[in-house]
mmCIF file with all atom_site columns, C-alpha atoms in Angstrom:
data_model
loop_
_atom_site.group_PDB
_atom_site.id
_atom_site.type_symbol
_atom_site.label_atom_id
_atom_site.label_alt_id
_atom_site.label_comp_id
_atom_site.label_asym_id
_atom_site.label_entity_id
_atom_site.label_seq_id
_atom_site.pdbx_PDB_ins_code
_atom_site.Cartn_x
_atom_site.Cartn_y
_atom_site.Cartn_z
_atom_site.occupancy
_atom_site.B_iso_or_equiv
_atom_site.pdbx_formal_charge
_atom_site.auth_seq_id
_atom_site.auth_comp_id
_atom_site.auth_asym_id
_atom_site.auth_atom_id
_atom_site.pdbx_PDB_model_num
ATOM 1   C CA . THR A 1 1   ? 52.497 -19.738 -18.652 1.00 52.00 ? 1   THR A CA 1
ATOM 2   C CA . LEU A 1 2   ? 49.555 -17.397 -18.378 1.00 54.00 ? 2   LEU A CA 1
ATOM 3   C CA . PHE A 1 3   ? 49.181 -17.438 -14.595 1.00 55.00 ? 3   PHE A CA 1
ATOM 4   C CA . PRO A 1 4   ? 52.182 -16.209 -12.576 1.00 53.00 ? 4   PRO A CA 1
ATOM 5   C CA . GLU A 1 5   ? 53.998 -19.023 -10.795 1.00 66.00 ? 5   GLU A CA 1
ATOM 6   C CA . GLU A 1 6   ? 55.213 -17.449 -7.573  1.00 73.00 ? 6   GLU A CA 1
ATOM 7   C CA . PRO A 1 7   ? 56.777 -19.580 -4.783  1.00 90.00 ? 7   PRO A CA 1
ATOM 8   C CA . LEU A 1 8   ? 53.919 -18.547 -2.452  1.00 91.00 ? 8   LEU A CA 1
ATOM 9   C CA . PHE A 1 9   ? 50.533 -17.576 -3.863  1.00 90.00 ? 9   PHE A CA 1
ATOM 10  C CA . LEU A 1 10  ? 47.069 -16.411 -2.886  1.00 90.00 ? 10  LEU A CA 1
ATOM 11  C CA . ARG A 1 11  ? 44.308 -16.650 -5.513  1.00 89.00 ? 11  ARG A CA 1
ATOM 12  C CA . GLY A 1 12  ? 40.678 -15.663 -5.514  1.00 90.00 ? 12  GLY A CA 1
ATOM 13  C CA . ASP A 1 13  ? 38.132 -16.739 -8.080  1.00 88.00 ? 13  ASP A CA 1
ATOM 14  C CA . ALA A 1 14  ? 34.442 -16.514 -8.878  1.00 88.00 ? 14  ALA A CA 1
ATOM 15  C CA . ALA A 1 15  ? 32.535 -18.590 -11.403 1.00 86.00 ? 15  ALA A CA 1
ATOM 16  C CA . LYS A 1 16  ? 29.038 -19.324 -12.636 1.00 87.00 ? 16  LYS A CA 1
ATOM 17  C CA . TYR A 1 17  ? 28.180 -22.940 -13.558 1.00 84.00 ? 17  TYR A CA 1
ATOM 18  C CA . LEU A 1 18  ? 25.217 -23.549 -15.872 1.00 82.00 ? 18  LEU A CA 1
ATOM 19  C CA . TYR A 1 19  ? 23.982 -27.093 -16.469 1.00 79.00 ? 19  TYR A CA 1
ATOM 20  C CA . SER A 1 20  ? 22.006 -27.653 -19.674 1.00 74.00 ? 20  SER A CA 1
ATOM 21  C CA . LYS A 1 21  ? 19.856 -30.564 -18.471 1.00 73.00 ? 21  LYS A CA 1
ATOM 22  C CA . TYR A 1 22  ? 19.821 -30.444 -14.647 1.00 73.00 ? 22  TYR A CA 1
ATOM 23  C CA . ASP A 1 23  ? 19.520 -26.730 -13.970 1.00 77.00 ? 23  ASP A CA 1
ATOM 24  C CA . ASP A 1 24  ? 18.881 -27.410 -10.248 1.00 79.00 ? 24  ASP A CA 1
ATOM 25  C CA . LEU A 1 25  ? 22.672 -27.811 -10.095 1.00 79.00 ? 25  LEU A CA 1
ATOM 26  C CA . ASN A 1 26  ? 23.356 -24.298 -11.466 1.00 87.00 ? 26  ASN A CA 1
ATOM 27  C CA . ALA A 1 27  ? 25.720 -22.580 -9.049  1.00 89.00 ? 27  ALA A CA 1
ATOM 28  C CA . THR A 1 28  ? 27.664 -19.428 -8.284  1.00 92.00 ? 28  THR A CA 1
ATOM 29  C CA . ILE A 1 29  ? 30.934 -20.209 -6.504  1.00 93.00 ? 29  ILE A CA 1
ATOM 30  C CA . ALA A 1 30  ? 33.491 -17.865 -4.933  1.00 95.00 ? 30  ALA A CA 1
ATOM 31  C CA . GLY A 1 31  ? 36.735 -19.263 -3.629  1.00 95.00 ? 31  GLY A CA 1
ATOM 32  C CA . ILE A 1 32  ? 40.184 -18.570 -2.299  1.00 96.00 ? 32  ILE A CA 1
ATOM 33  C CA . SER A 1 33  ? 43.322 -20.704 -2.341  1.00 95.00 ? 33  SER A CA 1
ATOM 34  C CA . ALA A 1 34  ? 46.748 -20.312 -0.807  1.00 95.00 ? 34  ALA A CA 1
ATOM 35  C CA . GLY A 1 35  ? 49.723 -22.462 -1.528  1.00 95.00 ? 35  GLY A CA 1
ATOM 36  C CA . VAL A 1 36  ? 53.304 -23.170 -2.435  1.00 95.00 ? 36  VAL A CA 1
ATOM 37  C CA . TYR A 1 37  ? 54.748 -23.623 -5.936  1.00 94.00 ? 37  TYR A CA 1
ATOM 38  C CA . LYS A 1 38  ? 58.179 -25.175 -6.513  1.00 95.00 ? 38  LYS A CA 1
ATOM 39  C CA . GLU A 1 39  ? 60.155 -25.793 -9.710  1.00 93.00 ? 39  GLU A CA 1
ATOM 40  C CA . LEU A 1 40  ? 61.887 -29.171 -9.497  1.00 93.00 ? 40  LEU A CA 1
ATOM 41  C CA . GLY A 1 41  ? 64.042 -28.693 -12.597 1.00 91.00 ? 41  GLY A CA 1
ATOM 42  C CA . ASP A 1 42  ? 63.661 -27.285 -16.100 1.00 92.00 ? 42  ASP A CA 1
ATOM 43  C CA . ILE A 1 43  ? 60.603 -29.431 -16.898 1.00 95.00 ? 43  ILE A CA 1
ATOM 44  C CA . LEU A 1 44  ? 58.909 -30.542 -13.644 1.00 96.00 ? 44  LEU A CA 1
ATOM 45  C CA . SER A 1 45  ? 57.154 -28.394 -11.046 1.00 95.00 ? 45  SER A CA 1
ATOM 46  C CA . ALA A 1 46  ? 54.843 -29.109 -8.096  1.00 96.00 ? 46  ALA A CA 1
ATOM 47  C CA . GLN A 1 47  ? 52.151 -27.165 -6.301  1.00 95.00 ? 47  GLN A CA 1
ATOM 48  C CA . ILE A 1 48  ? 50.230 -27.745 -3.073  1.00 97.00 ? 48  ILE A CA 1
ATOM 49  C CA . ALA A 1 49  ? 47.356 -25.534 -1.938  1.00 97.00 ? 49  ALA A CA 1
ATOM 50  C CA . LEU A 1 50  ? 44.591 -25.187 0.634   1.00 98.00 ? 50  LEU A CA 1
ATOM 51  C CA . LYS A 1 51  ? 41.193 -24.020 -0.656  1.00 97.00 ? 51  LYS A CA 1
ATOM 52  C CA . GLY A 1 52  ? 37.944 -22.594 0.642   1.00 97.00 ? 52  GLY A CA 1
ATOM 53  C CA . LYS A 1 53  ? 34.698 -21.980 -1.287  1.00 95.00 ? 53  LYS A CA 1
ATOM 54  C CA . ILE A 1 54  ? 31.248 -20.499 -0.791  1.00 96.00 ? 54  ILE A CA 1
ATOM 55  C CA . LYS A 1 55  ? 28.607 -22.070 -3.063  1.00 93.00 ? 55  LYS A CA 1
ATOM 56  C CA . GLU A 1 56  ? 25.166 -20.691 -3.881  1.00 92.00 ? 56  GLU A CA 1
ATOM 57  C CA . VAL A 1 57  ? 23.163 -23.375 -5.665  1.00 88.00 ? 57  VAL A CA 1
ATOM 58  C CA . LYS A 1 58  ? 19.635 -23.213 -7.043  1.00 78.00 ? 58  LYS A CA 1
ATOM 59  C CA . GLY A 1 59  ? 17.623 -24.789 -4.234  1.00 67.00 ? 59  GLY A CA 1
ATOM 60  C CA . GLU A 1 60  ? 18.715 -23.534 -0.816  1.00 72.00 ? 60  GLU A CA 1
ATOM 61  C CA . PRO A 1 61  ? 19.496 -26.922 0.859   1.00 83.00 ? 61  PRO A CA 1
ATOM 62  C CA . ARG A 1 62  ? 22.474 -27.209 -1.536  1.00 85.00 ? 62  ARG A CA 1
ATOM 63  C CA . ASP A 1 63  ? 24.069 -23.872 -0.516  1.00 90.00 ? 63  ASP A CA 1
ATOM 64  C CA . SER A 1 64  ? 27.348 -24.665 1.211   1.00 93.00 ? 64  SER A CA 1
ATOM 65  C CA . ASN A 1 65  ? 30.806 -23.822 2.441   1.00 95.00 ? 65  ASN A CA 1
ATOM 66  C CA . ALA A 1 66  ? 33.618 -26.122 1.386   1.00 96.00 ? 66  ALA A CA 1
ATOM 67  C CA . PHE A 1 67  ? 37.285 -26.576 2.194   1.00 97.00 ? 67  PHE A CA 1
ATOM 68  C CA . GLY A 1 68  ? 40.036 -28.872 1.029   1.00 97.00 ? 68  GLY A CA 1
ATOM 69  C CA . GLY A 1 69  ? 43.350 -29.063 -0.719  1.00 97.00 ? 69  GLY A CA 1
ATOM 70  C CA . THR A 1 70  ? 45.123 -29.904 -3.961  1.00 97.00 ? 70  THR A CA 1
ATOM 71  C CA . PHE A 1 71  ? 48.406 -31.385 -5.073  1.00 97.00 ? 71  PHE A CA 1
ATOM 72  C CA . GLU A 1 72  ? 49.599 -30.985 -8.685  1.00 97.00 ? 72  GLU A CA 1
ATOM 73  C CA . LEU A 1 73  ? 52.586 -32.012 -10.783 1.00 97.00 ? 73  LEU A CA 1
ATOM 74  C CA . LYS A 1 74  ? 53.225 -30.140 -14.026 1.00 96.00 ? 74  LYS A CA 1
ATOM 75  C CA . GLN A 1 75  ? 55.558 -30.942 -16.927 1.00 97.00 ? 75  GLN A CA 1
ATOM 76  C CA . LYS A 1 76  ? 56.559 -28.140 -19.294 1.00 95.00 ? 76  LYS A CA 1
ATOM 77  C CA . ILE A 1 77  ? 56.933 -29.995 -22.606 1.00 96.00 ? 77  ILE A CA 1
ATOM 78  C CA . THR A 1 78  ? 57.771 -26.899 -24.663 1.00 95.00 ? 78  THR A CA 1
ATOM 79  C CA . ARG A 1 79  ? 57.738 -23.165 -23.962 1.00 92.00 ? 79  ARG A CA 1
ATOM 80  C CA . LYS A 1 80  ? 54.055 -23.059 -25.011 1.00 95.00 ? 80  LYS A CA 1
ATOM 81  C CA . PHE A 1 81  ? 52.744 -26.544 -24.076 1.00 97.00 ? 81  PHE A CA 1
ATOM 82  C CA . TRP A 1 82  ? 52.364 -28.227 -20.675 1.00 96.00 ? 82  TRP A CA 1
ATOM 83  C CA . ILE A 1 83  ? 50.701 -31.262 -19.067 1.00 98.00 ? 83  ILE A CA 1
ATOM 84  C CA . LYS A 1 84  ? 49.498 -31.377 -15.453 1.00 97.00 ? 84  LYS A CA 1
ATOM 85  C CA . GLU A 1 85  ? 48.235 -34.145 -13.153 1.00 98.00 ? 85  GLU A CA 1
ATOM 86  C CA . GLY A 1 86  ? 46.438 -33.466 -9.909  1.00 97.00 ? 86  GLY A CA 1
ATOM 87  C CA . TYR A 1 87  ? 44.533 -34.696 -6.879  1.00 98.00 ? 87  TYR A CA 1
ATOM 88  C CA . GLU A 1 88  ? 41.927 -32.700 -4.924  1.00 98.00 ? 88  GLU A CA 1
ATOM 89  C CA . TYR A 1 89  ? 40.063 -33.364 -1.678  1.00 98.00 ? 89  TYR A CA 1
ATOM 90  C CA . GLU A 1 90  ? 36.922 -31.394 -0.790  1.00 97.00 ? 90  GLU A CA 1
ATOM 91  C CA . LYS A 1 91  ? 34.727 -31.430 2.312   1.00 97.00 ? 91  LYS A CA 1
ATOM 92  C CA . ASN A 1 92  ? 31.402 -29.805 1.366   1.00 95.00 ? 92  ASN A CA 1
ATOM 93  C CA . ASN A 1 93  ? 29.195 -28.665 4.272   1.00 94.00 ? 93  ASN A CA 1
ATOM 94  C CA . ALA A 1 94  ? 25.749 -27.891 2.819   1.00 91.00 ? 94  ALA A CA 1
ATOM 95  C CA . ASP A 1 95  ? 22.673 -26.461 4.540   1.00 90.00 ? 95  ASP A CA 1
ATOM 96  C CA . SER A 1 96  ? 21.245 -30.005 4.361   1.00 87.00 ? 96  SER A CA 1
ATOM 97  C CA . ASN A 1 97  ? 23.153 -33.157 5.352   1.00 82.00 ? 97  ASN A CA 1
ATOM 98  C CA . LEU A 1 98  ? 21.641 -34.786 2.254   1.00 85.00 ? 98  LEU A CA 1
ATOM 99  C CA . CYS A 1 99  ? 23.827 -32.439 0.154   1.00 87.00 ? 99  CYS A CA 1
ATOM 100 C CA . SER A 1 100 ? 26.977 -32.574 2.313   1.00 93.00 ? 100 SER A CA 1
ATOM 101 C CA . TYR A 1 101 ? 29.788 -34.822 1.110   1.00 95.00 ? 101 TYR A CA 1
ATOM 102 C CA . ASP A 1 102 ? 33.461 -35.788 1.011   1.00 96.00 ? 102 ASP A CA 1
ATOM 103 C CA . ALA A 1 103 ? 34.946 -35.725 -2.493  1.00 97.00 ? 103 ALA A CA 1
ATOM 104 C CA . HIS A 1 104 ? 38.140 -37.029 -4.081  1.00 98.00 ? 104 HIS A CA 1
ATOM 105 C CA . SER A 1 105 ? 39.163 -36.079 -7.610  1.00 98.00 ? 105 SER A CA 1
ATOM 106 C CA . ILE A 1 106 ? 42.069 -36.971 -9.881  1.00 98.00 ? 106 ILE A CA 1
ATOM 107 C CA . GLY A 1 107 ? 42.704 -35.531 -13.297 1.00 98.00 ? 107 GLY A CA 1
ATOM 108 C CA . VAL A 1 108 ? 45.041 -34.728 -16.134 1.00 98.00 ? 108 VAL A CA 1
ATOM 109 C CA . TRP A 1 109 ? 45.052 -31.468 -18.116 1.00 97.00 ? 109 TRP A CA 1
ATOM 110 C CA . SER A 1 110 ? 47.062 -29.885 -20.892 1.00 97.00 ? 110 SER A CA 1
ATOM 111 C CA . GLY A 1 111 ? 47.522 -26.272 -21.864 1.00 96.00 ? 111 GLY A CA 1
ATOM 112 C CA . TYR A 1 112 ? 48.731 -24.456 -24.937 1.00 97.00 ? 112 TYR A CA 1
ATOM 113 C CA . MET A 1 113 ? 49.645 -20.770 -25.089 1.00 95.00 ? 113 MET A CA 1
ATOM 114 C CA . ILE A 1 114 ? 48.082 -19.302 -28.251 1.00 95.00 ? 114 ILE A CA 1
ATOM 115 C CA . THR A 1 115 ? 49.525 -15.866 -27.429 1.00 94.00 ? 115 THR A CA 1
ATOM 116 C CA . SER A 1 116 ? 51.341 -14.493 -24.381 1.00 91.00 ? 116 SER A CA 1
ATOM 117 C CA . GLU A 1 117 ? 47.908 -13.563 -22.929 1.00 93.00 ? 117 GLU A CA 1
ATOM 118 C CA . THR A 1 118 ? 45.637 -16.409 -24.090 1.00 95.00 ? 118 THR A CA 1
ATOM 119 C CA . MET A 1 119 ? 45.754 -20.102 -23.203 1.00 95.00 ? 119 MET A CA 1
ATOM 120 C CA . LEU A 1 120 ? 43.674 -23.057 -24.408 1.00 97.00 ? 120 LEU A CA 1
ATOM 121 C CA . ASN A 1 121 ? 43.300 -26.114 -22.174 1.00 96.00 ? 121 ASN A CA 1
ATOM 122 C CA . LEU A 1 122 ? 41.871 -29.634 -22.351 1.00 98.00 ? 122 LEU A CA 1
ATOM 123 C CA . GLY A 1 123 ? 41.296 -32.007 -19.479 1.00 98.00 ? 123 GLY A CA 1
ATOM 124 C CA . TYR A 1 124 ? 39.835 -35.157 -17.999 1.00 98.00 ? 124 TYR A CA 1
ATOM 125 C CA . SER A 1 125 ? 38.865 -35.702 -14.364 1.00 98.00 ? 125 SER A CA 1
ATOM 126 C CA . TYR A 1 126 ? 37.375 -38.505 -12.283 1.00 98.00 ? 126 TYR A CA 1
ATOM 127 C CA . LEU A 1 127 ? 35.419 -37.496 -9.177  1.00 97.00 ? 127 LEU A CA 1
ATOM 128 C CA . THR A 1 128 ? 33.908 -39.572 -6.369  1.00 97.00 ? 128 THR A CA 1
ATOM 129 C CA . ARG A 1 129 ? 31.557 -38.186 -3.727  1.00 95.00 ? 129 ARG A CA 1
ATOM 130 C CA . LYS A 1 130 ? 30.264 -39.876 -0.577  1.00 95.00 ? 130 LYS A CA 1
ATOM 131 C CA . TYR A 1 131 ? 27.228 -38.064 0.824   1.00 92.00 ? 131 TYR A CA 1
ATOM 132 C CA . GLU A 1 132 ? 26.353 -37.841 4.510   1.00 91.00 ? 132 GLU A CA 1
ATOM 133 C CA . ASP A 1 133 ? 22.757 -39.001 3.998   1.00 84.00 ? 133 ASP A CA 1
ATOM 134 C CA . PRO A 1 134 ? 21.717 -42.108 5.985   1.00 83.00 ? 134 PRO A CA 1
ATOM 135 C CA . GLY A 1 135 ? 21.442 -44.215 2.806   1.00 82.00 ? 135 GLY A CA 1
ATOM 136 C CA . GLY A 1 136 ? 25.150 -43.891 1.981   1.00 85.00 ? 136 GLY A CA 1
ATOM 137 C CA . PHE A 1 137 ? 24.626 -42.242 -1.436  1.00 90.00 ? 137 PHE A CA 1
ATOM 138 C CA . LYS A 1 138 ? 27.818 -42.306 -3.553  1.00 93.00 ? 138 LYS A CA 1
ATOM 139 C CA . THR A 1 139 ? 28.486 -40.841 -7.001  1.00 93.00 ? 139 THR A CA 1
ATOM 140 C CA . LYS A 1 140 ? 31.178 -41.170 -9.650  1.00 96.00 ? 140 LYS A CA 1
ATOM 141 C CA . SER A 1 141 ? 31.698 -38.612 -12.415 1.00 96.00 ? 141 SER A CA 1
ATOM 142 C CA . HIS A 1 142 ? 33.889 -38.581 -15.507 1.00 97.00 ? 142 HIS A CA 1
ATOM 143 C CA . THR A 1 143 ? 34.325 -35.118 -17.043 1.00 97.00 ? 143 THR A CA 1
ATOM 144 C CA . ILE A 1 144 ? 35.984 -34.119 -20.307 1.00 98.00 ? 144 ILE A CA 1
ATOM 145 C CA . SER A 1 145 ? 36.590 -30.371 -20.516 1.00 97.00 ? 145 SER A CA 1
ATOM 146 C CA . ALA A 1 146 ? 37.915 -27.621 -22.766 1.00 98.00 ? 146 ALA A CA 1
ATOM 147 C CA . GLY A 1 147 ? 38.448 -23.968 -21.989 1.00 97.00 ? 147 GLY A CA 1
ATOM 148 C CA . VAL A 1 148 ? 40.187 -20.718 -22.648 1.00 96.00 ? 148 VAL A CA 1
ATOM 149 C CA . ALA A 1 149 ? 41.777 -18.228 -20.234 1.00 94.00 ? 149 ALA A CA 1
ATOM 150 C CA . HIS A 1 150 ? 42.683 -14.685 -21.227 1.00 95.00 ? 150 HIS A CA 1
ATOM 151 C CA . LYS A 1 151 ? 44.618 -12.052 -19.284 1.00 92.00 ? 151 LYS A CA 1
ATOM 152 C CA . ILE A 1 152 ? 42.548 -8.837  -19.013 1.00 92.00 ? 152 ILE A CA 1
ATOM 153 C CA . VAL A 1 153 ? 44.992 -6.794  -16.926 1.00 90.00 ? 153 VAL A CA 1
ATOM 154 C CA . LYS A 1 154 ? 47.972 -7.690  -14.751 1.00 85.00 ? 154 LYS A CA 1
ATOM 155 C CA . LYS A 1 155 ? 47.034 -10.672 -12.535 1.00 82.00 ? 155 LYS A CA 1
ATOM 156 C CA . VAL A 1 156 ? 43.353 -10.676 -13.606 1.00 89.00 ? 156 VAL A CA 1
ATOM 157 C CA . TYR A 1 157 ? 42.059 -13.323 -16.024 1.00 91.00 ? 157 TYR A CA 1
ATOM 158 C CA . VAL A 1 158 ? 38.713 -14.210 -17.574 1.00 94.00 ? 158 VAL A CA 1
ATOM 159 C CA . ASN A 1 159 ? 37.918 -17.908 -18.112 1.00 93.00 ? 159 ASN A CA 1
ATOM 160 C CA . ALA A 1 160 ? 35.309 -19.705 -20.224 1.00 96.00 ? 160 ALA A CA 1
ATOM 161 C CA . GLY A 1 161 ? 34.824 -23.419 -20.590 1.00 95.00 ? 161 GLY A CA 1
ATOM 162 C CA . TYR A 1 162 ? 32.714 -26.374 -21.591 1.00 96.00 ? 162 TYR A CA 1
ATOM 163 C CA . GLY A 1 163 ? 32.559 -29.801 -19.983 1.00 95.00 ? 163 GLY A CA 1
ATOM 164 C CA . ARG A 1 164 ? 30.747 -33.025 -20.800 1.00 96.00 ? 164 ARG A CA 1
ATOM 165 C CA . GLN A 1 165 ? 30.037 -34.972 -17.630 1.00 93.00 ? 165 GLN A CA 1
ATOM 166 C CA . PHE A 1 166 ? 29.022 -38.624 -17.241 1.00 94.00 ? 166 PHE A CA 1
ATOM 167 C CA . ASN A 1 167 ? 27.573 -39.490 -13.802 1.00 91.00 ? 167 ASN A CA 1
ATOM 168 C CA . ASP A 1 168 ? 26.925 -42.817 -12.122 1.00 91.00 ? 168 ASP A CA 1
ATOM 169 C CA . SER A 1 169 ? 25.806 -43.678 -8.571  1.00 88.00 ? 169 SER A CA 1
ATOM 170 C CA . ASN A 1 170 ? 24.974 -46.548 -6.242  1.00 89.00 ? 170 ASN A CA 1
ATOM 171 C CA . VAL A 1 171 ? 21.232 -45.725 -6.458  1.00 83.00 ? 171 VAL A CA 1
ATOM 172 C CA . SER A 1 172 ? 19.279 -47.012 -9.447  1.00 80.00 ? 172 SER A CA 1
ATOM 173 C CA . ASN A 1 173 ? 17.863 -44.560 -11.995 1.00 79.00 ? 173 ASN A CA 1
ATOM 174 C CA . THR A 1 174 ? 20.120 -41.671 -10.896 1.00 77.00 ? 174 THR A CA 1
ATOM 175 C CA . ASP A 1 175 ? 22.712 -42.008 -13.689 1.00 82.00 ? 175 ASP A CA 1
ATOM 176 C CA . HIS A 1 176 ? 22.862 -39.013 -16.031 1.00 83.00 ? 176 HIS A CA 1
ATOM 177 C CA . ASN A 1 177 ? 25.018 -37.077 -18.472 1.00 88.00 ? 177 ASN A CA 1
ATOM 178 C CA . ASN A 1 178 ? 25.283 -33.322 -18.648 1.00 87.00 ? 178 ASN A CA 1
ATOM 179 C CA . ASN A 1 179 ? 26.817 -30.357 -20.450 1.00 90.00 ? 179 ASN A CA 1
ATOM 180 C CA . ILE A 1 180 ? 28.481 -27.798 -18.154 1.00 88.00 ? 180 ILE A CA 1
ATOM 181 C CA . TYR A 1 181 ? 29.238 -24.240 -19.247 1.00 90.00 ? 181 TYR A CA 1
ATOM 182 C CA . THR A 1 182 ? 31.509 -22.053 -17.085 1.00 90.00 ? 182 THR A CA 1
ATOM 183 C CA . LEU A 1 183 ? 32.384 -18.402 -17.079 1.00 88.00 ? 183 LEU A CA 1
ATOM 184 C CA . GLY A 1 184 ? 34.678 -16.965 -14.441 1.00 88.00 ? 184 GLY A CA 1
ATOM 185 C CA . VAL A 1 185 ? 37.285 -14.468 -13.314 1.00 88.00 ? 185 VAL A CA 1
ATOM 186 C CA . THR A 1 186 ? 40.553 -15.301 -11.540 1.00 84.00 ? 186 THR A CA 1
ATOM 187 C CA . PHE A 1 187 ? 42.675 -12.900 -9.475  1.00 80.00 ? 187 PHE A CA 1
ATOM 188 C CA . SER A 1 188 ? 46.238 -13.970 -8.686  1.00 71.00 ? 188 SER A CA 1
ATOM 189 C CA . PHE A 1 189 ? 48.250 -12.169 -5.967  1.00 64.00 ? 189 PHE A CA 1
#
């Protein structure tokens, strides 16, 4: 695979998210994760990690710090092709309680190594968020995504992606769809 799979890992990343329709959601996010990776045979592996993020979002009340964790199972189908399933929890503490939430996400992704330094990936995720506002605002999002990751130098990767997101909530007239473009850098130690 493109990213090194060490038994213990520490990763840092930074990304810019640009929304085509709702640009108030545009964000710059820096994060760090630490975890454990374990091969459970020739095909199956598992990973668990703790994460922290700092988010700068257009519109200051949305700026936040977040923490959480992930659990992933990965199946190596061939030397170049893999499938991964995962769960993520995130507690987002924004400058405003109206933008603070608890989130749960599940997803499935696949990756294909084009070369030893470039990987294509496709994915689907389902995300629920429960906001801390007094009205009990809740959202559900379905996202289909595609991306590419390329190794620039040892343990440093550049990432680009596109996602189509479909959003629904428990408040009328807040449903929307969006295109999400990402560009980022990942450091793996």
